[in-house]
């Protein structure tokens, strides 16, 4: 008798678990990137957006390095790029600045509200609206008046991107270079969690006129690589919305309901098993 009951009970019990598993798995159907690319060995060509170099903006921090045959000759210029630890706000003298973002500290020359930087010996330069290459050429021309065969490197020290929402490591990230795609930023943030809504990612971007432009990005489509927002700009803000599955997971009331229903189903199965016996 007991053996017959146990057999019937454990026969029906997996049905409950399978039903619950099927219901939970149904919310994962949209987690695949670029779902419009067929699963085959066929080579597919995907157009990539043209990359446009970003322009220097007010409050950017620029790493400016001037090198000559004698390194000590440009020491006072390059000191503005020495990293300073445990600095929480932008500050400095002679136009230099440093900024700490979490465990990352960057330093360089701050572009002031008038769009200028003050470089020791070389003087004041208006850099707003220039690319890093153009800024390097302007500074190199001025450096040529003081140094022979000087070379100049200008890079962003605070090309920062904010990635938040349903990603593994939401944070503000200082990127190592200025050519950064939306895929690069999400990878740095540890990729989307299982609850991230891949078809409706929000990108906010400064338009340089005191307002922001909002884009919606669908990672299920490969054509994002040919869109103007594919390559990011400094200070871009990326927000990954949660799916309904995340809301359900956080809904304690729904969790209790599922638990109650599961208990009722278990009791019903036990009763049916006894009656059939």
PDB file of C-alpha atoms in Angstrom:
ATOM      1  CA  UNK A   1       0.000   0.000   0.000  1.00  0.00           C
ATOM      2  CA  UNK A   2       2.713   2.442   0.948  1.00  0.00           C
ATOM      3  CA  UNK A   3       4.729   1.508  -2.093  1.00  0.00           C
ATOM      4  CA  UNK A   4       1.702   2.161  -4.349  1.00  0.00           C
ATOM      5  CA  UNK A   5       1.097   5.548  -2.735  1.00  0.00           C
ATOM      6  CA  UNK A   6       4.727   6.616  -2.965  1.00  0.00           C
ATOM      7  CA  UNK A   7       4.855   5.597  -6.599  1.00  0.00           C
ATOM      8  CA  UNK A   8       1.780   7.642  -7.487  1.00  0.00           C
ATOM      9  CA  UNK A   9       2.935  10.653  -5.451  1.00  0.00           C
ATOM     10  CA  UNK A  10       6.365  10.846  -6.989  1.00  0.00           C
ATOM     11  CA  UNK A  11       4.859  10.262 -10.431  1.00  0.00           C
ATOM     12  CA  UNK A  12       2.752  13.406 -10.200  1.00  0.00           C
ATOM     13  CA  UNK A  13       5.214  15.594  -8.274  1.00  0.00           C
ATOM     14  CA  UNK A  14       7.603  16.169 -11.225  1.00  0.00           C
ATOM     15  CA  UNK A  15       4.670  17.566 -13.188  1.00  0.00           C
ATOM     16  CA  UNK A  16       4.508  20.465 -10.755  1.00  0.00           C
ATOM     17  CA  UNK A  17       8.207  21.201 -10.999  1.00  0.00           C
ATOM     18  CA  UNK A  18       8.206  20.922 -14.774  1.00  0.00           C
ATOM     19  CA  UNK A  19       5.272  23.316 -15.025  1.00  0.00           C
ATOM     20  CA  UNK A  20       6.982  25.882 -12.814  1.00  0.00           C
ATOM     21  CA  UNK A  21      10.243  25.523 -14.713  1.00  0.00           C
ATOM     22  CA  UNK A  22       8.468  26.000 -18.037  1.00  0.00           C
ATOM     23  CA  UNK A  23       6.755  29.139 -16.775  1.00  0.00           C
ATOM     24  CA  UNK A  24      10.026  30.637 -15.500  1.00  0.00           C
ATOM     25  CA  UNK A  25      11.951  29.769 -18.661  1.00  0.00           C
ATOM     26  CA  UNK A  26       9.445  31.482 -20.913  1.00  0.00           C
ATOM     27  CA  UNK A  27      10.798  34.879 -19.832  1.00  0.00           C
ATOM     28  CA  UNK A  28      14.303  34.137 -21.156  1.00  0.00           C
ATOM     29  CA  UNK A  29      13.392  33.965 -24.835  1.00  0.00           C
ATOM     30  CA  UNK A  30      14.667  37.498 -25.531  1.00  0.00           C
ATOM     31  CA  UNK A  31      18.104  37.271 -23.918  1.00  0.00           C
ATOM     32  CA  UNK A  32      19.950  36.529 -27.154  1.00  0.00           C
ATOM     33  CA  UNK A  33      21.923  39.327 -28.809  1.00  0.00           C
ATOM     34  CA  UNK A  34      21.465  39.911 -32.548  1.00  0.00           C
ATOM     35  CA  UNK A  35      18.666  37.387 -32.888  1.00  0.00           C
ATOM     36  CA  UNK A  36      18.160  38.427 -36.509  1.00  0.00           C
ATOM     37  CA  UNK A  37      21.461  36.790 -37.497  1.00  0.00           C
ATOM     38  CA  UNK A  38      20.668  33.193 -38.566  1.00  0.00           C
ATOM     39  CA  UNK A  39      22.295  30.251 -36.800  1.00  0.00           C
ATOM     40  CA  UNK A  40      24.365  28.927 -39.679  1.00  0.00           C
ATOM     41  CA  UNK A  41      27.888  28.809 -41.005  1.00  0.00           C
ATOM     42  CA  UNK A  42      27.085  31.427 -43.635  1.00  0.00           C
ATOM     43  CA  UNK A  43      29.189  34.595 -43.524  1.00  0.00           C
ATOM     44  CA  UNK A  44      27.111  37.741 -43.084  1.00  0.00           C
ATOM     45  CA  UNK A  45      28.370  41.283 -43.694  1.00  0.00           C
ATOM     46  CA  UNK A  46      27.126  43.833 -41.168  1.00  0.00           C
ATOM     47  CA  UNK A  47      27.604  47.558 -41.953  1.00  0.00           C
ATOM     48  CA  UNK A  48      29.352  49.549 -39.225  1.00  0.00           C
ATOM     49  CA  UNK A  49      28.599  53.180 -38.434  1.00  0.00           C
ATOM     50  CA  UNK A  50      31.185  55.733 -39.467  1.00  0.00           C
ATOM     51  CA  UNK A  51      33.294  56.764 -36.504  1.00  0.00           C
ATOM     52  CA  UNK A  52      33.478  60.499 -35.861  1.00  0.00           C
ATOM     53  CA  UNK A  53      36.088  61.705 -33.407  1.00  0.00           C
ATOM     54  CA  UNK A  54      34.533  63.369 -30.371  1.00  0.00           C
ATOM     55  CA  UNK A  55      35.074  67.055 -29.749  1.00  0.00           C
ATOM     56  CA  UNK A  56      36.632  68.393 -26.571  1.00  0.00           C
ATOM     57  CA  UNK A  57      34.044  69.885 -24.220  1.00  0.00           C
ATOM     58  CA  UNK A  58      34.020  72.171 -21.207  1.00  0.00           C
ATOM     59  CA  UNK A  59      35.049  70.335 -18.003  1.00  0.00           C
ATOM     60  CA  UNK A  60      36.882  67.606 -19.913  1.00  0.00           C
ATOM     61  CA  UNK A  61      40.221  66.586 -18.435  1.00  0.00           C
ATOM     62  CA  UNK A  62      42.915  66.192 -21.055  1.00  0.00           C
ATOM     63  CA  UNK A  63      46.194  64.352 -20.682  1.00  0.00           C
ATOM     64  CA  UNK A  64      48.790  66.509 -22.441  1.00  0.00           C
ATOM     65  CA  UNK A  65      52.333  65.184 -22.784  1.00  0.00           C
ATOM     66  CA  UNK A  66      55.119  67.121 -24.471  1.00  0.00           C
ATOM     67  CA  UNK A  67      58.325  65.201 -25.133  1.00  0.00           C
ATOM     68  CA  UNK A  68      61.721  66.393 -26.335  1.00  0.00           C
ATOM     69  CA  UNK A  69      65.255  65.027 -26.450  1.00  0.00           C
ATOM     70  CA  UNK A  70      65.744  66.320 -22.899  1.00  0.00           C
ATOM     71  CA  UNK A  71      62.868  65.002 -20.715  1.00  0.00           C
ATOM     72  CA  UNK A  72      63.633  67.457 -17.927  1.00  0.00           C
ATOM     73  CA  UNK A  73      62.960  70.388 -20.255  1.00  0.00           C
ATOM     74  CA  UNK A  74      59.223  69.675 -20.325  1.00  0.00           C
ATOM     75  CA  UNK A  75      58.905  68.402 -16.753  1.00  0.00           C
ATOM     76  CA  UNK A  76      56.821  71.358 -15.585  1.00  0.00           C
ATOM     77  CA  UNK A  77      54.339  70.742 -18.419  1.00  0.00           C
ATOM     78  CA  UNK A  78      54.006  67.019 -17.896  1.00  0.00           C
ATOM     79  CA  UNK A  79      53.637  67.287 -14.131  1.00  0.00           C
ATOM     80  CA  UNK A  80      50.026  68.283 -14.730  1.00  0.00           C
ATOM     81  CA  UNK A  81      49.396  64.691 -15.792  1.00  0.00           C
ATOM     82  CA  UNK A  82      50.839  62.961 -12.721  1.00  0.00           C
ATOM     83  CA  UNK A  83      48.115  60.828 -11.042  1.00  0.00           C
ATOM     84  CA  UNK A  84      47.061  61.971  -7.592  1.00  0.00           C
ATOM     85  CA  UNK A  85      45.606  59.343  -5.238  1.00  0.00           C
ATOM     86  CA  UNK A  86      42.562  59.751  -2.983  1.00  0.00           C
ATOM     87  CA  UNK A  87      41.235  62.852  -4.700  1.00  0.00           C
ATOM     88  CA  UNK A  88      37.442  63.000  -4.702  1.00  0.00           C
ATOM     89  CA  UNK A  89      36.829  66.253  -6.564  1.00  0.00           C
ATOM     90  CA  UNK A  90      38.365  68.089  -9.449  1.00  0.00           C
ATOM     91  CA  UNK A  91      40.953  70.563  -8.252  1.00  0.00           C
ATOM     92  CA  UNK A  92      44.389  71.806  -9.115  1.00  0.00           C
ATOM     93  CA  UNK A  93      46.597  74.717  -9.958  1.00  0.00           C
ATOM     94  CA  UNK A  94      47.940  75.970 -13.219  1.00  0.00           C
ATOM     95  CA  UNK A  95      44.974  74.501 -15.038  1.00  0.00           C
ATOM     96  CA  UNK A  96      45.722  70.946 -13.984  1.00  0.00           C
ATOM     97  CA  UNK A  97      43.075  68.718 -12.459  1.00  0.00           C
ATOM     98  CA  UNK A  98      42.644  65.250 -11.071  1.00  0.00           C
ATOM     99  CA  UNK A  99      39.523  63.204 -10.515  1.00  0.00           C
ATOM    100  CA  UNK A 100      38.918  59.939  -8.692  1.00  0.00           C
ATOM    101  CA  UNK A 101      36.077  57.645  -9.773  1.00  0.00           C
ATOM    102  CA  UNK A 102      35.873  54.786  -7.297  1.00  0.00           C
ATOM    103  CA  UNK A 103      39.274  53.111  -7.379  1.00  0.00           C
ATOM    104  CA  UNK A 104      40.316  54.973 -10.542  1.00  0.00           C
ATOM    105  CA  UNK A 105      42.281  58.199 -10.386  1.00  0.00           C
ATOM    106  CA  UNK A 106      42.921  60.297 -13.466  1.00  0.00           C
ATOM    107  CA  UNK A 107      44.710  63.589 -13.876  1.00  0.00           C
ATOM    108  CA  UNK A 108      45.476  66.141 -16.533  1.00  0.00           C
ATOM    109  CA  UNK A 109      44.503  69.638 -17.636  1.00  0.00           C
ATOM    110  CA  UNK A 110      40.980  70.839 -16.947  1.00  0.00           C
ATOM    111  CA  UNK A 111      39.137  72.583 -19.778  1.00  0.00           C
ATOM    112  CA  UNK A 112      37.642  75.618 -18.046  1.00  0.00           C
ATOM    113  CA  UNK A 113      34.231  77.212 -18.582  1.00  0.00           C
ATOM    114  CA  UNK A 114      35.631  79.365 -21.373  1.00  0.00           C
ATOM    115  CA  UNK A 115      36.943  76.256 -23.154  1.00  0.00           C
ATOM    116  CA  UNK A 116      40.595  76.971 -22.387  1.00  0.00           C
ATOM    117  CA  UNK A 117      43.489  75.162 -20.719  1.00  0.00           C
ATOM    118  CA  UNK A 118      46.456  76.799 -19.079  1.00  0.00           C
ATOM    119  CA  UNK A 119      49.736  74.999 -19.761  1.00  0.00           C
ATOM    120  CA  UNK A 120      52.918  76.145 -17.979  1.00  0.00           C
ATOM    121  CA  UNK A 121      55.446  77.866 -20.259  1.00  0.00           C
ATOM    122  CA  UNK A 122      53.306  77.324 -23.381  1.00  0.00           C
ATOM    123  CA  UNK A 123      50.398  79.548 -22.317  1.00  0.00           C
ATOM    124  CA  UNK A 124      46.613  79.388 -22.809  1.00  0.00           C
ATOM    125  CA  UNK A 125      44.907  77.292 -25.490  1.00  0.00           C
ATOM    126  CA  UNK A 126      41.271  77.222 -26.599  1.00  0.00           C
ATOM    127  CA  UNK A 127      40.524  73.512 -27.115  1.00  0.00           C
ATOM    128  CA  UNK A 128      36.733  73.262 -27.013  1.00  0.00           C
ATOM    129  CA  UNK A 129      35.384  72.000 -30.333  1.00  0.00           C
ATOM    130  CA  UNK A 130      38.676  70.396 -31.372  1.00  0.00           C
ATOM    131  CA  UNK A 131      39.494  66.702 -31.659  1.00  0.00           C
ATOM    132  CA  UNK A 132      42.474  65.363 -29.723  1.00  0.00           C
ATOM    133  CA  UNK A 133      44.514  65.294 -32.928  1.00  0.00           C
ATOM    134  CA  UNK A 134      43.662  68.913 -33.736  1.00  0.00           C
ATOM    135  CA  UNK A 135      44.449  69.979 -30.171  1.00  0.00           C
ATOM    136  CA  UNK A 136      47.785  68.194 -30.367  1.00  0.00           C
ATOM    137  CA  UNK A 137      48.699  70.082 -33.522  1.00  0.00           C
ATOM    138  CA  UNK A 138      47.804  73.457 -31.957  1.00  0.00           C
ATOM    139  CA  UNK A 139      49.905  72.755 -28.866  1.00  0.00           C
ATOM    140  CA  UNK A 140      52.776  71.333 -30.939  1.00  0.00           C
ATOM    141  CA  UNK A 141      52.964  74.540 -32.973  1.00  0.00           C
ATOM    142  CA  UNK A 142      53.277  76.572 -29.768  1.00  0.00           C
ATOM    143  CA  UNK A 143      55.783  74.134 -28.261  1.00  0.00           C
ATOM    144  CA  UNK A 144      57.971  74.523 -31.343  1.00  0.00           C
ATOM    145  CA  UNK A 145      58.738  78.085 -30.257  1.00  0.00           C
ATOM    146  CA  UNK A 146      60.334  76.807 -27.044  1.00  0.00           C
ATOM    147  CA  UNK A 147      61.624  73.323 -27.860  1.00  0.00           C
ATOM    148  CA  UNK A 148      63.306  71.704 -30.815  1.00  0.00           C
ATOM    149  CA  UNK A 149      61.610  68.659 -32.359  1.00  0.00           C
ATOM    150  CA  UNK A 150      58.913  68.531 -29.692  1.00  0.00           C
ATOM    151  CA  UNK A 151      56.134  65.964 -29.974  1.00  0.00           C
ATOM    152  CA  UNK A 152      52.742  66.316 -28.334  1.00  0.00           C
ATOM    153  CA  UNK A 153      50.198  63.687 -27.287  1.00  0.00           C
ATOM    154  CA  UNK A 154      46.681  64.727 -26.249  1.00  0.00           C
ATOM    155  CA  UNK A 155      44.213  62.190 -24.883  1.00  0.00           C
ATOM    156  CA  UNK A 156      41.069  62.175 -22.779  1.00  0.00           C
ATOM    157  CA  UNK A 157      41.767  61.425 -19.135  1.00  0.00           C
ATOM    158  CA  UNK A 158      38.094  61.388 -18.169  1.00  0.00           C
ATOM    159  CA  UNK A 159      36.313  59.810 -21.122  1.00  0.00           C
ATOM    160  CA  UNK A 160      33.725  58.480 -18.716  1.00  0.00           C
ATOM    161  CA  UNK A 161      30.639  56.414 -19.440  1.00  0.00           C
ATOM    162  CA  UNK A 162      27.904  55.642 -16.924  1.00  0.00           C
ATOM    163  CA  UNK A 163      26.348  52.179 -17.155  1.00  0.00           C
ATOM    164  CA  UNK A 164      23.572  51.408 -14.703  1.00  0.00           C
ATOM    165  CA  UNK A 165      20.449  49.299 -14.285  1.00  0.00           C
ATOM    166  CA  UNK A 166      20.416  45.568 -14.961  1.00  0.00           C
ATOM    167  CA  UNK A 167      24.131  45.004 -15.553  1.00  0.00           C
ATOM    168  CA  UNK A 168      26.547  42.971 -13.458  1.00  0.00           C
ATOM    169  CA  UNK A 169      28.700  45.915 -12.358  1.00  0.00           C
ATOM    170  CA  UNK A 170      26.810  49.236 -12.650  1.00  0.00           C
ATOM    171  CA  UNK A 171      29.243  52.129 -12.290  1.00  0.00           C
ATOM    172  CA  UNK A 172      30.924  55.131 -13.890  1.00  0.00           C
ATOM    173  CA  UNK A 173      33.782  53.919 -16.100  1.00  0.00           C
ATOM    174  CA  UNK A 174      36.756  55.857 -17.396  1.00  0.00           C
ATOM    175  CA  UNK A 175      37.476  54.295 -20.773  1.00  0.00           C
ATOM    176  CA  UNK A 176      41.077  53.758 -21.921  1.00  0.00           C
ATOM    177  CA  UNK A 177      40.446  55.307 -25.338  1.00  0.00           C
ATOM    178  CA  UNK A 178      37.887  57.473 -27.070  1.00  0.00           C
ATOM    179  CA  UNK A 179      36.680  54.955 -29.657  1.00  0.00           C
ATOM    180  CA  UNK A 180      34.146  53.072 -27.530  1.00  0.00           C
ATOM    181  CA  UNK A 181      31.034  51.280 -28.748  1.00  0.00           C
ATOM    182  CA  UNK A 182      27.871  50.446 -26.834  1.00  0.00           C
ATOM    183  CA  UNK A 183      29.006  46.805 -26.828  1.00  0.00           C
ATOM    184  CA  UNK A 184      32.361  47.777 -25.312  1.00  0.00           C
ATOM    185  CA  UNK A 185      30.665  49.670 -22.484  1.00  0.00           C
ATOM    186  CA  UNK A 186      28.275  46.818 -21.665  1.00  0.00           C
ATOM    187  CA  UNK A 187      31.175  44.355 -21.680  1.00  0.00           C
ATOM    188  CA  UNK A 188      33.154  46.497 -19.239  1.00  0.00           C
ATOM    189  CA  UNK A 189      30.087  46.549 -16.976  1.00  0.00           C
ATOM    190  CA  UNK A 190      30.009  42.734 -16.959  1.00  0.00           C
ATOM    191  CA  UNK A 191      27.182  42.379 -19.516  1.00  0.00           C
ATOM    192  CA  UNK A 192      23.451  42.464 -18.839  1.00  0.00           C
ATOM    193  CA  UNK A 193      21.968  40.329 -16.112  1.00  0.00           C
ATOM    194  CA  UNK A 194      19.347  37.726 -16.961  1.00  0.00           C
ATOM    195  CA  UNK A 195      16.736  40.366 -16.066  1.00  0.00           C
ATOM    196  CA  UNK A 196      18.079  43.062 -18.427  1.00  0.00           C
ATOM    197  CA  UNK A 197      15.683  44.193 -21.175  1.00  0.00           C
ATOM    198  CA  UNK A 198      17.856  43.831 -24.257  1.00  0.00           C
ATOM    199  CA  UNK A 199      15.366  45.283 -26.705  1.00  0.00           C
ATOM    200  CA  UNK A 200      14.899  48.654 -24.995  1.00  0.00           C
ATOM    201  CA  UNK A 201      18.183  50.021 -23.612  1.00  0.00           C
ATOM    202  CA  UNK A 202      18.175  53.758 -22.950  1.00  0.00           C
ATOM    203  CA  UNK A 203      21.094  55.980 -23.971  1.00  0.00           C
ATOM    204  CA  UNK A 204      21.187  59.620 -22.845  1.00  0.00           C
ATOM    205  CA  UNK A 205      23.670  61.966 -24.523  1.00  0.00           C
ATOM    206  CA  UNK A 206      24.519  65.648 -24.063  1.00  0.00           C
ATOM    207  CA  UNK A 207      23.809  67.606 -27.225  1.00  0.00           C
ATOM    208  CA  UNK A 208      26.040  70.529 -26.258  1.00  0.00           C
ATOM    209  CA  UNK A 209      23.085  72.901 -25.877  1.00  0.00           C
ATOM    210  CA  UNK A 210      22.197  72.261 -22.257  1.00  0.00           C
ATOM    211  CA  UNK A 211      19.788  69.413 -22.995  1.00  0.00           C
ATOM    212  CA  UNK A 212      20.067  65.679 -23.569  1.00  0.00           C
ATOM    213  CA  UNK A 213      19.121  63.438 -26.461  1.00  0.00           C
ATOM    214  CA  UNK A 214      17.510  60.068 -25.709  1.00  0.00           C
ATOM    215  CA  UNK A 215      17.991  56.953 -27.849  1.00  0.00           C
ATOM    216  CA  UNK A 216      16.442  53.519 -27.531  1.00  0.00           C
ATOM    217  CA  UNK A 217      18.689  50.594 -28.463  1.00  0.00           C
ATOM    218  CA  UNK A 218      17.550  47.085 -29.416  1.00  0.00           C
ATOM    219  CA  UNK A 219      20.356  44.566 -28.914  1.00  0.00           C
ATOM    220  CA  UNK A 220      18.240  41.899 -30.592  1.00  0.00           C
ATOM    221  CA  UNK A 221      18.877  43.651 -33.917  1.00  0.00           C
ATOM    222  CA  UNK A 222      22.264  43.695 -35.619  1.00  0.00           C
ATOM    223  CA  UNK A 223      21.533  47.024 -37.325  1.00  0.00           C
ATOM    224  CA  UNK A 224      22.513  48.883 -34.119  1.00  0.00           C
ATOM    225  CA  UNK A 225      26.086  48.687 -35.428  1.00  0.00           C
ATOM    226  CA  UNK A 226      25.128  51.082 -38.195  1.00  0.00           C
ATOM    227  CA  UNK A 227      23.355  53.628 -36.006  1.00  0.00           C
ATOM    228  CA  UNK A 228      24.744  57.028 -34.894  1.00  0.00           C
ATOM    229  CA  UNK A 229      24.650  55.991 -31.231  1.00  0.00           C
ATOM    230  CA  UNK A 230      26.752  52.834 -31.745  1.00  0.00           C
ATOM    231  CA  UNK A 231      29.943  54.727 -30.887  1.00  0.00           C
ATOM    232  CA  UNK A 232      29.692  56.484 -27.551  1.00  0.00           C
ATOM    233  CA  UNK A 233      30.667  59.995 -26.515  1.00  0.00           C
ATOM    234  CA  UNK A 234      32.118  61.216 -23.244  1.00  0.00           C
ATOM    235  CA  UNK A 235      29.526  61.462 -20.463  1.00  0.00           C
ATOM    236  CA  UNK A 236      27.043  59.127 -22.193  1.00  0.00           C
ATOM    237  CA  UNK A 237      24.575  57.520 -19.780  1.00  0.00           C
ATOM    238  CA  UNK A 238      23.356  53.954 -20.415  1.00  0.00           C
ATOM    239  CA  UNK A 239      20.404  52.529 -18.516  1.00  0.00           C
ATOM    240  CA  UNK A 240      19.303  48.907 -18.848  1.00  0.00           C
ATOM    241  CA  UNK A 241      15.679  48.480 -17.873  1.00  0.00           C
ATOM    242  CA  UNK A 242      14.519  45.406 -15.928  1.00  0.00           C
ATOM    243  CA  UNK A 243      12.206  42.884 -17.539  1.00  0.00           C
ATOM    244  CA  UNK A 244       8.842  41.913 -16.151  1.00  0.00           C
ATOM    245  CA  UNK A 245      10.547  38.804 -14.829  1.00  0.00           C
ATOM    246  CA  UNK A 246      12.598  40.980 -12.473  1.00  0.00           C
ATOM    247  CA  UNK A 247       9.463  42.679 -11.216  1.00  0.00           C
ATOM    248  CA  UNK A 248       7.841  39.311 -10.635  1.00  0.00           C
ATOM    249  CA  UNK A 249      10.902  38.056  -8.788  1.00  0.00           C
ATOM    250  CA  UNK A 250      10.687  41.033  -6.446  1.00  0.00           C
ATOM    251  CA  UNK A 251       6.946  40.737  -5.903  1.00  0.00           C
ATOM    252  CA  UNK A 252       6.569  39.044  -2.547  1.00  0.00           C
ATOM    253  CA  UNK A 253       2.832  38.819  -2.944  1.00  0.00           C
ATOM    254  CA  UNK A 254       3.172  36.869  -6.165  1.00  0.00           C
ATOM    255  CA  UNK A 255       5.790  34.640  -4.577  1.00  0.00           C
ATOM    256  CA  UNK A 256       3.394  33.811  -1.742  1.00  0.00           C
ATOM    257  CA  UNK A 257       0.623  33.100  -4.249  1.00  0.00           C
ATOM    258  CA  UNK A 258       2.813  30.669  -6.161  1.00  0.00           C
ATOM    259  CA  UNK A 259       3.769  28.948  -2.917  1.00  0.00           C
ATOM    260  CA  UNK A 260       0.116  28.612  -1.887  1.00  0.00           C
ATOM    261  CA  UNK A 261      -0.920  27.279  -5.304  1.00  0.00           C
ATOM    262  CA  UNK A 262       1.931  24.777  -5.254  1.00  0.00           C
ATOM    263  CA  UNK A 263       0.845  23.588  -1.816  1.00  0.00           C
ATOM    264  CA  UNK A 264      -2.771  23.221  -2.947  1.00  0.00           C
ATOM    265  CA  UNK A 265      -1.728  21.261  -6.036  1.00  0.00           C
ATOM    266  CA  UNK A 266       0.361  18.962  -3.879  1.00  0.00           C
ATOM    267  CA  UNK A 267      -2.584  18.292  -1.569  1.00  0.00           C
ATOM    268  CA  UNK A 268      -4.884  17.663  -4.548  1.00  0.00           C
ATOM    269  CA  UNK A 269      -2.417  15.173  -6.026  1.00  0.00           C
ATOM    270  CA  UNK A 270      -2.128  13.382  -2.700  1.00  0.00           C
ATOM    271  CA  UNK A 271      -5.921  13.160  -2.426  1.00  0.00           C
ATOM    272  CA  UNK A 272      -6.265  11.907  -6.007  1.00  0.00           C
ATOM    273  CA  UNK A 273      -3.590   9.337  -5.385  1.00  0.00           C
ATOM    274  CA  UNK A 274      -5.415   8.051  -2.295  1.00  0.00           C
ATOM    275  CA  UNK A 275      -8.794   7.964  -4.068  1.00  0.00           C
ATOM    276  CA  UNK A 276      -7.384   6.100  -7.055  1.00  0.00           C
ATOM    277  CA  UNK A 277      -5.792   3.622  -4.706  1.00  0.00           C
TER     278      UNK A 277
END
